[in-house]
Coordinates of C-alpha atoms in Angstrom, one line a residue:
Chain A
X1 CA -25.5 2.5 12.4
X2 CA -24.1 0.2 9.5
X3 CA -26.8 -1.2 7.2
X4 CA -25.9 -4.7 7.2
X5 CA -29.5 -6.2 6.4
X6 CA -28.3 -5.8 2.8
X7 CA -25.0 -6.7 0.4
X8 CA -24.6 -5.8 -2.8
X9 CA -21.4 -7.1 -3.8
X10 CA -19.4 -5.3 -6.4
X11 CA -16.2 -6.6 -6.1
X12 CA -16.1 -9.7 -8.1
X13 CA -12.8 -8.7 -9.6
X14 CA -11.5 -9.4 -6.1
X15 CA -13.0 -12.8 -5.4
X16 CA -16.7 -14.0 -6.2
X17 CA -19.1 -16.1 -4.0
X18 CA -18.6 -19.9 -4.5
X19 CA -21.4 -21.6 -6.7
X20 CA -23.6 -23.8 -5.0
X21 CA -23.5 -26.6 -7.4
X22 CA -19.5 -26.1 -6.8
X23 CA -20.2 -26.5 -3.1
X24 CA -21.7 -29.5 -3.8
X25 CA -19.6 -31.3 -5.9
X26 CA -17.2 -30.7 -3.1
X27 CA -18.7 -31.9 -0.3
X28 CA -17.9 -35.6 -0.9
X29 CA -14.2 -34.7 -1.0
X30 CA -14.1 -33.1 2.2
X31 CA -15.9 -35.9 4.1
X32 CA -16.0 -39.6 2.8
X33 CA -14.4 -39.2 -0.2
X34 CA -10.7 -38.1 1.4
X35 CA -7.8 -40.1 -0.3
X36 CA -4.4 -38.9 -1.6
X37 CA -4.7 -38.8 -5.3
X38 CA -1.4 -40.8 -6.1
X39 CA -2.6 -43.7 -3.7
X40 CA -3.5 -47.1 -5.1
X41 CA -6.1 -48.0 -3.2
X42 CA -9.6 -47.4 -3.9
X43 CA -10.2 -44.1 -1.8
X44 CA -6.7 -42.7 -4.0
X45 CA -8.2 -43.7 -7.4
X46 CA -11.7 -42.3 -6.3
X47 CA -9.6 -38.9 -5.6
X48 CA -7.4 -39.5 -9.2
X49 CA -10.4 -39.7 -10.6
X50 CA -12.4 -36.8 -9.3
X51 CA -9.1 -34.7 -10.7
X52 CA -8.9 -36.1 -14.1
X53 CA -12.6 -35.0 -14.4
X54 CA -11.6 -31.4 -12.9
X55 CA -8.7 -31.3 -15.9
X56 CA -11.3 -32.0 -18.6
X57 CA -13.8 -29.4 -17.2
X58 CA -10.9 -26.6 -17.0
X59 CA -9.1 -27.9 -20.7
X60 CA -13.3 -27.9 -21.9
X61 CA -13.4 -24.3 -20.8
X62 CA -10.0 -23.2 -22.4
X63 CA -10.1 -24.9 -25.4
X64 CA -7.2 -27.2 -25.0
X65 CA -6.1 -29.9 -27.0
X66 CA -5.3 -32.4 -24.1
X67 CA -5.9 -32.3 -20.6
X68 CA -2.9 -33.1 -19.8
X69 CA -2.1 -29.3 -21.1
X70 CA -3.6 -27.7 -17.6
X71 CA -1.3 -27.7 -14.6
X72 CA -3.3 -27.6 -11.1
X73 CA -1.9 -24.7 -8.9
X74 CA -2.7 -22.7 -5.4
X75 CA -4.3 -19.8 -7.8
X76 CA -3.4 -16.8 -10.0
X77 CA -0.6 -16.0 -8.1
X78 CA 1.3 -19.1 -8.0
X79 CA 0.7 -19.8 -11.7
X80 CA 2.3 -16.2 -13.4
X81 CA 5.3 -16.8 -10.6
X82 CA 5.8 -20.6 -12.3
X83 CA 5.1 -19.2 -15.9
X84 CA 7.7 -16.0 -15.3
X85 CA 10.0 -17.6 -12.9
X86 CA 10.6 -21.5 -14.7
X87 CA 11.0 -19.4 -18.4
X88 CA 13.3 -17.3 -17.1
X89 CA 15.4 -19.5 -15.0
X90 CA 15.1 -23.0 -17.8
X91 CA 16.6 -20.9 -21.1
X92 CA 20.1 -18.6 -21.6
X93 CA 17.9 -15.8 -22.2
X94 CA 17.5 -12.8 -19.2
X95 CA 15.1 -10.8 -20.7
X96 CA 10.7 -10.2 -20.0
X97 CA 8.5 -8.3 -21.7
X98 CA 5.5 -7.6 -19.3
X99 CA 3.1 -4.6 -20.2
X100 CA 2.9 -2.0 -17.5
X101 CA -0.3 -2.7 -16.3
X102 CA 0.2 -6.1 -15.3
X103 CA -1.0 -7.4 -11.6
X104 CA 1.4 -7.2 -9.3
X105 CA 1.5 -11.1 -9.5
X106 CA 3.5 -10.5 -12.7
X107 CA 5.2 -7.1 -12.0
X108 CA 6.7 -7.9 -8.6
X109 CA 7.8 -11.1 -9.8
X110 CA 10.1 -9.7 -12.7
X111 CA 11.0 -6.8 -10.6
X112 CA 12.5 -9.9 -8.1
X113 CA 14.0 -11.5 -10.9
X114 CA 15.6 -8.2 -11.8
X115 CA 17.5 -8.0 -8.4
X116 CA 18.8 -11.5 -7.8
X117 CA 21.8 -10.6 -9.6
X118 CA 21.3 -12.9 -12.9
X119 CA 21.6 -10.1 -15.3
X120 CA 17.8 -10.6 -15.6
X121 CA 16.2 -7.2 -16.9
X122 CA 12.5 -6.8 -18.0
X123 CA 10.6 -4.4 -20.4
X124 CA 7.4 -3.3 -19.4
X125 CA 5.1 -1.9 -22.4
X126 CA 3.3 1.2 -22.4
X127 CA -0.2 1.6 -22.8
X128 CA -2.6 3.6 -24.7
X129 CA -5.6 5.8 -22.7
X130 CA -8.0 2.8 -22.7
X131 CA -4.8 0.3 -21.5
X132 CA -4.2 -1.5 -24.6
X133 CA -1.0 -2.4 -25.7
X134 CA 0.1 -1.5 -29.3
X135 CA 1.5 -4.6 -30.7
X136 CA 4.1 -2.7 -32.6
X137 CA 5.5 -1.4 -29.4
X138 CA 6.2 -4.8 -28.6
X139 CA 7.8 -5.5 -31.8
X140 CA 10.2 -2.8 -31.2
X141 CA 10.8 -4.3 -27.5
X142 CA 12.0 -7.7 -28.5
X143 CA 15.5 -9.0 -28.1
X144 CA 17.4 -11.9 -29.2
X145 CA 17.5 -12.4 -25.0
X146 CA 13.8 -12.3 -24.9
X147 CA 13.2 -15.2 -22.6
X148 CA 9.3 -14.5 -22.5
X149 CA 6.6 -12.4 -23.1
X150 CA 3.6 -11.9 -20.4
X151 CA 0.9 -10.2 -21.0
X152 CA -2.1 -10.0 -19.1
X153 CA -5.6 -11.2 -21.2
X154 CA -7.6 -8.0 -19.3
X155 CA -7.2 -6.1 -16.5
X156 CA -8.2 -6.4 -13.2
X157 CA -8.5 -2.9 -12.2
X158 CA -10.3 -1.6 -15.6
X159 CA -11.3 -4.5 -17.6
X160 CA -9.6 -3.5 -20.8
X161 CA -9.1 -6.7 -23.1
X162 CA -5.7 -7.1 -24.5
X163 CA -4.9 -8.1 -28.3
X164 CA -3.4 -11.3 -27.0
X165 CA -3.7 -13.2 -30.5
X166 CA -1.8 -10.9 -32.2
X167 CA 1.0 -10.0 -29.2
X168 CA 1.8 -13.7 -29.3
X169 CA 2.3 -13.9 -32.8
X170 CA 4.7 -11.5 -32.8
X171 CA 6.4 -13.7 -30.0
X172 CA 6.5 -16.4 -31.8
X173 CA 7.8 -14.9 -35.0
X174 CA 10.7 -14.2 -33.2
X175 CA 10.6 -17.4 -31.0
X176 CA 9.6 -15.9 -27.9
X177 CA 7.2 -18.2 -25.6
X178 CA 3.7 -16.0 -24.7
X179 CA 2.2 -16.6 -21.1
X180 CA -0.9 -14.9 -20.8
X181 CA -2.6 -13.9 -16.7
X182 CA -6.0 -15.1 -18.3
X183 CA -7.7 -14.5 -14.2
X184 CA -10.1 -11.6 -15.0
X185 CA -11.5 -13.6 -18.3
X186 CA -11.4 -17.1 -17.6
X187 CA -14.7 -17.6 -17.4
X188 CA -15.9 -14.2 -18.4
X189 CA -15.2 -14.5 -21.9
X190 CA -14.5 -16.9 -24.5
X191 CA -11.0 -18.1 -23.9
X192 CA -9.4 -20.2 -26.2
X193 CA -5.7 -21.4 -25.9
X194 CA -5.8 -22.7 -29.5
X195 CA -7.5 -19.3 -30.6
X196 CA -5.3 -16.9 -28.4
X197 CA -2.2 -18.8 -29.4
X198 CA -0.8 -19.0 -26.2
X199 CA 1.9 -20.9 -25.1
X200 CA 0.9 -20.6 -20.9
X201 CA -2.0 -19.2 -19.3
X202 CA -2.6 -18.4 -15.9
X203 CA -6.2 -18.8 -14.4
X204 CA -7.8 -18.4 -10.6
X205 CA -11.1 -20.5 -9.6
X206 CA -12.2 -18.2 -7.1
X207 CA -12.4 -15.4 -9.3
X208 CA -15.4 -17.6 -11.2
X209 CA -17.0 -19.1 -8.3
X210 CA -14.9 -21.7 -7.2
X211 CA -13.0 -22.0 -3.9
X212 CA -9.7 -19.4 -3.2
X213 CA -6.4 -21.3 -3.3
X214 CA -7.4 -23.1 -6.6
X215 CA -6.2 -22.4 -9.9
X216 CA -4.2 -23.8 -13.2
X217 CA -1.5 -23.4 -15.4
X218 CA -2.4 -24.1 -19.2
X219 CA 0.4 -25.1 -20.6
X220 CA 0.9 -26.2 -24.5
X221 CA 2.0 -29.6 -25.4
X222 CA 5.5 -29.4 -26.0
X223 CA 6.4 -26.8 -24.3
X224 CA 9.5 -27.2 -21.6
X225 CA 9.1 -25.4 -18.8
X226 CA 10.7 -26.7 -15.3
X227 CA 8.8 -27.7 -12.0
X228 CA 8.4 -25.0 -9.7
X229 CA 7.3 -26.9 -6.9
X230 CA 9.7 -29.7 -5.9
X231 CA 8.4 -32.6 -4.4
X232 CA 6.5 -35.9 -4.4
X233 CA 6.2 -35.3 -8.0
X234 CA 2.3 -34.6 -8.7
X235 CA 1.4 -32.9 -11.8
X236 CA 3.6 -35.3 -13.9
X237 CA 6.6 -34.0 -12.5
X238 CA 5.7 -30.2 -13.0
X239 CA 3.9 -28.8 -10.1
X240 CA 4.7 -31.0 -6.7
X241 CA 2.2 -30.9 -3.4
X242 CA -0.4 -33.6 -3.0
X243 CA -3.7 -32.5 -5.0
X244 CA -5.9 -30.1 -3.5
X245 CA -8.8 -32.5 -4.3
X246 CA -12.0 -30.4 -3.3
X247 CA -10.4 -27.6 -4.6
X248 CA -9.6 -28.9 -8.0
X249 CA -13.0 -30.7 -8.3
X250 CA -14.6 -27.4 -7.1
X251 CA -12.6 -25.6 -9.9
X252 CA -13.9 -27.8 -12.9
X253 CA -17.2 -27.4 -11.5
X254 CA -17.0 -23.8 -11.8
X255 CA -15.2 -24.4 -15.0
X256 CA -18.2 -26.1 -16.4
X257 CA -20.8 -23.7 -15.4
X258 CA -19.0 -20.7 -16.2
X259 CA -18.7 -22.2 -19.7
X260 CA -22.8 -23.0 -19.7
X261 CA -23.1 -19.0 -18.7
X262 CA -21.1 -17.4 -20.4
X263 CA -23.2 -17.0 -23.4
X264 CA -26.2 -15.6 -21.8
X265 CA -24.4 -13.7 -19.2
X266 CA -22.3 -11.6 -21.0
X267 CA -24.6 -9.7 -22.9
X268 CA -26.6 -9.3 -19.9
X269 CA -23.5 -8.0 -17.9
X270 CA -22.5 -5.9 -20.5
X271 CA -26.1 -4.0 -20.1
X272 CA -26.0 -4.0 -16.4
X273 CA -23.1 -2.2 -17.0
X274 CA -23.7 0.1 -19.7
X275 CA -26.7 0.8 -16.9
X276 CA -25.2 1.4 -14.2
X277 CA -22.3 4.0 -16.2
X278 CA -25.1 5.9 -18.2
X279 CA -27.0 6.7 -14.3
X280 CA -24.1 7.5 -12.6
X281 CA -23.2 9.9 -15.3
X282 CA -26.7 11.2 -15.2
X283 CA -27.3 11.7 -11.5
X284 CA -23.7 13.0 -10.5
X285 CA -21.8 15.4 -12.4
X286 CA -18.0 15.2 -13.3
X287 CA -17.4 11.6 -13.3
X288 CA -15.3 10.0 -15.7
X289 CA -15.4 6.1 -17.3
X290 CA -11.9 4.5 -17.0
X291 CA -13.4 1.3 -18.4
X292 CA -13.2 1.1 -22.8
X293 CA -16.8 0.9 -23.7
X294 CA -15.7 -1.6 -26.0
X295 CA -13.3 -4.6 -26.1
X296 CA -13.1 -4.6 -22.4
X297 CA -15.0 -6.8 -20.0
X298 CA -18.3 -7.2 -19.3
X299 CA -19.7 -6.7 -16.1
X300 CA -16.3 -4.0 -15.2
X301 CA -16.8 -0.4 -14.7
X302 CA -13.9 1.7 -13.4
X303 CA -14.6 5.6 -12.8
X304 CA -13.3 8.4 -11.2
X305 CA -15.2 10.9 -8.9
X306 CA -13.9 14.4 -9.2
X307 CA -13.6 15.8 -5.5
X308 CA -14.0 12.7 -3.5
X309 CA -11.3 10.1 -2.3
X310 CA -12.4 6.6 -3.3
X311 CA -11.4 5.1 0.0
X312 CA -13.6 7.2 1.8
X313 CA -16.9 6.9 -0.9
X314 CA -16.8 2.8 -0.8
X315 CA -16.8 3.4 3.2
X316 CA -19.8 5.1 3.2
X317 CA -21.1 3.1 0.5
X318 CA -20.4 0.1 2.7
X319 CA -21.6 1.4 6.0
X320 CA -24.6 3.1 4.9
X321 CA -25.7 0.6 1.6
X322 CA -24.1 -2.8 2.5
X323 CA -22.3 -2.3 -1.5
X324 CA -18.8 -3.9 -1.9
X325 CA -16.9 -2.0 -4.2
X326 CA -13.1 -1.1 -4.3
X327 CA -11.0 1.7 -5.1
X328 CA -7.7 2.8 -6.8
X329 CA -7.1 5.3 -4.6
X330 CA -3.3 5.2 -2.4
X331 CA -5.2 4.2 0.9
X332 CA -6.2 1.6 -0.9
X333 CA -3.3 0.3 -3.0
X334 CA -1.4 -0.4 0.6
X335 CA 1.2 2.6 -0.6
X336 CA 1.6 6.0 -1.3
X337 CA 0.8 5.8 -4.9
X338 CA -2.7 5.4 -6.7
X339 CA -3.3 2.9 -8.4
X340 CA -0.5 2.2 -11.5
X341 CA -2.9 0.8 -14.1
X342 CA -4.8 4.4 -13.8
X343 CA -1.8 6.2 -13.8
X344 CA -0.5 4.3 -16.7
X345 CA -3.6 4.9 -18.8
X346 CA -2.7 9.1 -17.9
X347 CA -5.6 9.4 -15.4
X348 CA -3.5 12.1 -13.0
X349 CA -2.9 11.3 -9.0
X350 CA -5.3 14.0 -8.0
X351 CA -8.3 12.4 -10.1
X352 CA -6.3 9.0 -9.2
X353 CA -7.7 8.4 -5.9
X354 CA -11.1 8.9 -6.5
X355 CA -11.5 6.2 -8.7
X356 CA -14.3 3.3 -7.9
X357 CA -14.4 -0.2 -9.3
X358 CA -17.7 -2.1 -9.8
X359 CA -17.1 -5.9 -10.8
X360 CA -20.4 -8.1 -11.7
X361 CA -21.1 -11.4 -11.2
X362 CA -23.8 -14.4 -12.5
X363 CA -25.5 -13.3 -9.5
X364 CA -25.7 -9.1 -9.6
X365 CA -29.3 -8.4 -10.2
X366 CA -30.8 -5.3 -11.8
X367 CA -32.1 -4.2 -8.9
X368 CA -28.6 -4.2 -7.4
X369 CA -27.6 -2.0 -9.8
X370 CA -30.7 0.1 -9.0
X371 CA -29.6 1.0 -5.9
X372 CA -26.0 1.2 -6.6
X373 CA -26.7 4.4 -8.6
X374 CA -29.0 5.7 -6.2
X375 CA -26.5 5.1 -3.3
X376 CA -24.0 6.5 -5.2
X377 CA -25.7 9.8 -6.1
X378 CA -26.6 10.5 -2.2
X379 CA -23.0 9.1 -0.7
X380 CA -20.5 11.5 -3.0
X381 CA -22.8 14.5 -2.7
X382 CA -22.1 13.9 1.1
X383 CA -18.0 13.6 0.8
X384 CA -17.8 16.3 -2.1
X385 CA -19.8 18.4 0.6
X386 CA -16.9 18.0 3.1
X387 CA -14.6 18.4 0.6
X388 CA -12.2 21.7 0.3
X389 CA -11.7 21.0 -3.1
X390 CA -15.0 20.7 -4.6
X391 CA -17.2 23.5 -5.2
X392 CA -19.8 22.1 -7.6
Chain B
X1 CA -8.7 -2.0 10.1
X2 CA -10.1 0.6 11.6
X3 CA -10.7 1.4 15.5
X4 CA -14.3 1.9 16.3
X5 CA -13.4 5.2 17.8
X6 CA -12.2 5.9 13.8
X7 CA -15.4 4.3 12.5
X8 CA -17.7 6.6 15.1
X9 CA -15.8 9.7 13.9
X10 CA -15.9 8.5 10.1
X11 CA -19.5 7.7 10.3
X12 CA -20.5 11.2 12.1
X13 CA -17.6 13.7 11.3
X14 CA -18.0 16.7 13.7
X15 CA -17.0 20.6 12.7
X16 CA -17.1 20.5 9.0
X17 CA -17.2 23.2 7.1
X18 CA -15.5 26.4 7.1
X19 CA -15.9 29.3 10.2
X20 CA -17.1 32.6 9.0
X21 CA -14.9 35.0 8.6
X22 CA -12.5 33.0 10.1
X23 CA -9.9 34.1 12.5
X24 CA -6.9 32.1 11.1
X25 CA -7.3 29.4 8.3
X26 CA -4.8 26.3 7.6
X27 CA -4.3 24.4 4.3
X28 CA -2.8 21.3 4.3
X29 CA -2.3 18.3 2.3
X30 CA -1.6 18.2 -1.1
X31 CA -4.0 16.4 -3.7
X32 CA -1.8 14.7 -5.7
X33 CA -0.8 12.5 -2.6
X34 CA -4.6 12.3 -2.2
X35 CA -5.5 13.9 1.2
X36 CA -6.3 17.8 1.6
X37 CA -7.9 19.7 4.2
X38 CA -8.9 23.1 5.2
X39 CA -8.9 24.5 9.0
X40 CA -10.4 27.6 9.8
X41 CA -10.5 29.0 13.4
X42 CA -12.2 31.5 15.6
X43 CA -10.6 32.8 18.4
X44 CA -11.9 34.3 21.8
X45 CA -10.0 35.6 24.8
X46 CA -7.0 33.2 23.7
X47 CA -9.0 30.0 23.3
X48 CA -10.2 28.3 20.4
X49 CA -14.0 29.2 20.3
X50 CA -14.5 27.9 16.9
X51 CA -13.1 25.2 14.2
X52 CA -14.4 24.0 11.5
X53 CA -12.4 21.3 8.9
X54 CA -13.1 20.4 5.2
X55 CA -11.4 17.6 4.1
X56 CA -10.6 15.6 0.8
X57 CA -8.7 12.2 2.5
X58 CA -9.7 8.9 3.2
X59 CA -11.5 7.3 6.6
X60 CA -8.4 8.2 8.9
X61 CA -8.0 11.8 7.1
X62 CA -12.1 12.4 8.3
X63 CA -12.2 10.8 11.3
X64 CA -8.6 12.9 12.1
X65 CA -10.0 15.6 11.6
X66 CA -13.4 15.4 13.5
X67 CA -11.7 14.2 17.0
X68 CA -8.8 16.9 16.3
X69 CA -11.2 19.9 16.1
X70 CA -13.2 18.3 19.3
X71 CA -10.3 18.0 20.9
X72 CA -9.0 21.3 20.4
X73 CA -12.1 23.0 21.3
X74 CA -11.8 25.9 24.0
X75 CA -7.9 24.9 24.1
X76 CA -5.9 28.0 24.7
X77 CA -3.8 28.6 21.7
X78 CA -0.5 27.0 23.3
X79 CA -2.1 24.2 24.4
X80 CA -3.8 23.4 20.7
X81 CA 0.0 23.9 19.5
X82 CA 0.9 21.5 21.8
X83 CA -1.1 18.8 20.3
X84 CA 0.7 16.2 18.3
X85 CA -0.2 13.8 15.5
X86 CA 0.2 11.4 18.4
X87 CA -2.2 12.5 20.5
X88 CA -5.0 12.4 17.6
X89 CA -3.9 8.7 16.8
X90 CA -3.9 8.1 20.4
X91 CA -7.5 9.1 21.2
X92 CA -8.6 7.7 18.2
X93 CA -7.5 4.0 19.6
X94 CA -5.1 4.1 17.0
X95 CA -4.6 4.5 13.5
X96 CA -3.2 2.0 10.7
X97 CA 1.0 2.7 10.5
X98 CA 0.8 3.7 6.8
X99 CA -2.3 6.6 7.5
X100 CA -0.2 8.1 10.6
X101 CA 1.9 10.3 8.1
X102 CA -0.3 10.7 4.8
X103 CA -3.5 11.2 6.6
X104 CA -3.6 12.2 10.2
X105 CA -2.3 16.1 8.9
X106 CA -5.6 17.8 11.0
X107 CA -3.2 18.6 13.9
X108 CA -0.7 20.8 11.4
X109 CA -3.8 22.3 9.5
X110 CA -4.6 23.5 13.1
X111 CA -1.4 24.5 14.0
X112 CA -1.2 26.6 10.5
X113 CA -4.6 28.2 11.5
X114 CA -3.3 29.2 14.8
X115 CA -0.4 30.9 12.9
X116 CA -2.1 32.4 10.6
X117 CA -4.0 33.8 13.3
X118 CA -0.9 35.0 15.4
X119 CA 0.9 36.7 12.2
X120 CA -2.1 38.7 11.8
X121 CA -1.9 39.4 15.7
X122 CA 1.0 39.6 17.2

């Protein structure tokens, strides 16, 4: 039966384990330490406090000027609907530029807009075969209505790195505000708000080892945008709900250690992944590396498996290996289509669905990656073996 | 997700492969929508004596298959075309709404198999 004295987890691009030293910095605030953060008593200033540290670990790791420029939220999700929604809705301009290999976070959320009847309309870029945006194209897609343009930093599905310096310039040449979903790099890769030139930037703690249902909003000084939230008024007016307090000091822990990794690990993910591509490749034939090799993330490697579904390989994977992977394929999307992102990049449907995702962590090992490729090699020879399609 | 009954039949698919010189053979499924399999049959005295599946698909496309070629073994040939996408979701405790359409096609790869079988015998 299932192997489940072991897990390898591959799947960090989904959610990643939470950080013991984040787990500790919680504990306080979900025992003793419990107050309402805009109390005046001592138990609310002990909470105030605790999220005034969390907003200097999270503007430390982004490079902001103040700390009053990041915006606590639920997650990734909640911050691209406030960025996309509040731009939209607070100027006289009805139009988005998205590219079209956003997460659905961004796409659904302009396709919404598009349909409440506000003449709202959206443009959403093409990409190239690694899923890079050509700045010029964007050029070309800008209107005096341009309310916003969002762009996402690097995919989630393929890890490809987006020129977000030199899309937001282009913005701002023509006085667009830039929002960038930062999730998959926050914490990954440098990110720098000052450097990327970003007017808003979405990030998710659980996708760099803090808690799920905590995130932020970077959001440059002086820029207007209008609450989201409506409420008691937290977040200096901007984001209303009473602080998620061992959530937000769980996410500037993780804030803080993902910034004293990141150096170290990304070379080492980049290896473990140049590793882990170069023995697939050697032990199984006809598989192909959606992942760039360069300018995309470290520690991501997207393929596609000629003659096997991708739903059906991470099950066996799974049942027989204890490996957490996911998969582009339809059964996996939750509809009919594969995956848009590898469609977009002109991977066809056919090849579509057997596409695999492997997403590292601080805590994949080498010896995990060992047996990946080993698992691998023995699992696909088993569903190409059932398969009508494939005849080696 | 899945049903046990889908995870037993995932984990140790029965009848794959493809029936030599096969009586009647079905193709089904279409691999831009991502699931494709292959049915091929022998038949004795009426019944189904042999079938064998190949499949391309995800967990419910296997696991539909395996339970529909158990099923319809030693089934005269009106009684396998009397099986319905229903009945293989059924005995399989179920299936997921969104894999009853894309993926539990076994039942119509049989049914093409039987006739291919009766157009070269009728």
């Amino acid at each position: 039966m299932a192997n489940r004295q072991q897990t390898i987890y591959l799947d960090n691009a989904a959610t990643t384990m939470v950080a013991l030293e984040v787990c500790e910095a919680m504990l306080p605030f979900l025992g003793e330490s419990y107050g309402n953060s805009t109390t005046l008593y001592h138990l609310g200033s002990a909470a105030q406090q605790a999220a005034e540290t969390a907003r200097q670990q999270v503007a430390g790791l982004l490079g902001a000027e103040k700390e009053e420029e990041i915006y606590f939220t639920s997650g990734g999700t909640e911050s691209d609907n406030w960025a996309i929604i509040s731009s939209v809705l607070g100027q006289k301009k009805r139009h988005l530029v998205i590219s079209s290999i956003e997460h659905h976070a961004v796409l659904e959320t302009c396709e919404d807009l598009a349909k409440l009847g506000l003449e709202i309309d959206f443009t959403a870029l093409p990409v190239d075969v690694e899923g890079r945006v050509n700045p010029e194209e964007l050029r070309r897609a800008l209107r005096p209505d341009t309310a916003l343009v969002s762009i996402m930093h690097a995919n989630n599905e393929i890890g490809t790195v987006e020129p977000i310096r030199e899309l937001a310039e282009i913005a701002h040449e023509q006085g667009v505000l830039f929002h960038t979903d930062a999730v998959q790099t926050a914490g990954k890769i440098p990110v720098d708000v000052k450097e990327l030139g970003v007017d808003m930037l979405s990030l998710s703690g659980h996708k760099f080892h803090a808690p799920k249902g905590t995130g932020a909003l970077y959001l440059r000084k002086g820029t207007r945008l209008n609450a989201f939230m409506h409420g008691g008024g937290h977040e200096r007016n901007r984001r209303s709900g009473t602080v998620n307090i061992p959530g937000v000091v769980g996410l500037g822990k993780a804030a803080e250690l993902a910034g004293e990794w990141l150096e170290s690990e990304m070379p080492r993910l980049k290896q473990l992944t140049e590793k882990l591509w170069t023995g697939i490749a050697a032990a199984i034939p006809q598989v192909t590396r959606n992942s760039p090799v360069e300018g995309s993330l470290p520690g991501m490697l997207n393929v596609t498996v000629a003659g096997a579904e991708g739903e059906a390989m991470l099950m066996y994977l799974d049942m027989h290996h204890g490996i957490c992977i996911s998969s582009g394929s339809a059964c996996t999307t939750g509809s009919l289509d594969p995956s848009h992102v590898l469609l977009a990049i002109g991977v066809p449907a056919e090849t579509a669905h057997g596409s695999l995702r492997f997403s590292m962590s601080h805590y994949t090992t080498e010896a995990e990656i060992d047996t990946t490729i080993a698992a691998m090699s023995v699992e696909i020879e088993k569903v190409r073996a059932m398969s009508p399609t494939w005849d080696g | 997700m899945y049903s046990d009954k889908v995870m037993e039949h995932f984990e140790n698919p029965r009848n794959i492969g493809e029936v030599e010189n096969p009586d009647g053979t079905g193709n089904v499924g279409n691999p831009v929508c991502g699931d494709v399999m292959k049915v091929t049959i022998r038949v004795e005295d009426g019944r189904l004596a042999e079938i064998k599946c190949k499949t391309l698909g995800c967990g419910a496309a296997i696991a539909t298959s395996s339970i529909t070629t158990e099923m319809a073994m030693g089934m005269t040939l009106d009684e396998a075309m009397a099986l319905t996408r229903d009945d293989i979701a059924q005995a399989l405790g179920g299936l997921p709404s969104n894999k009853m359409h894309c993926s539990n096609l076994a039942v119509d790869g049989l049914h093409e198999a039987i006739a291919d079988y009766r157009s070269h015998n009728s």
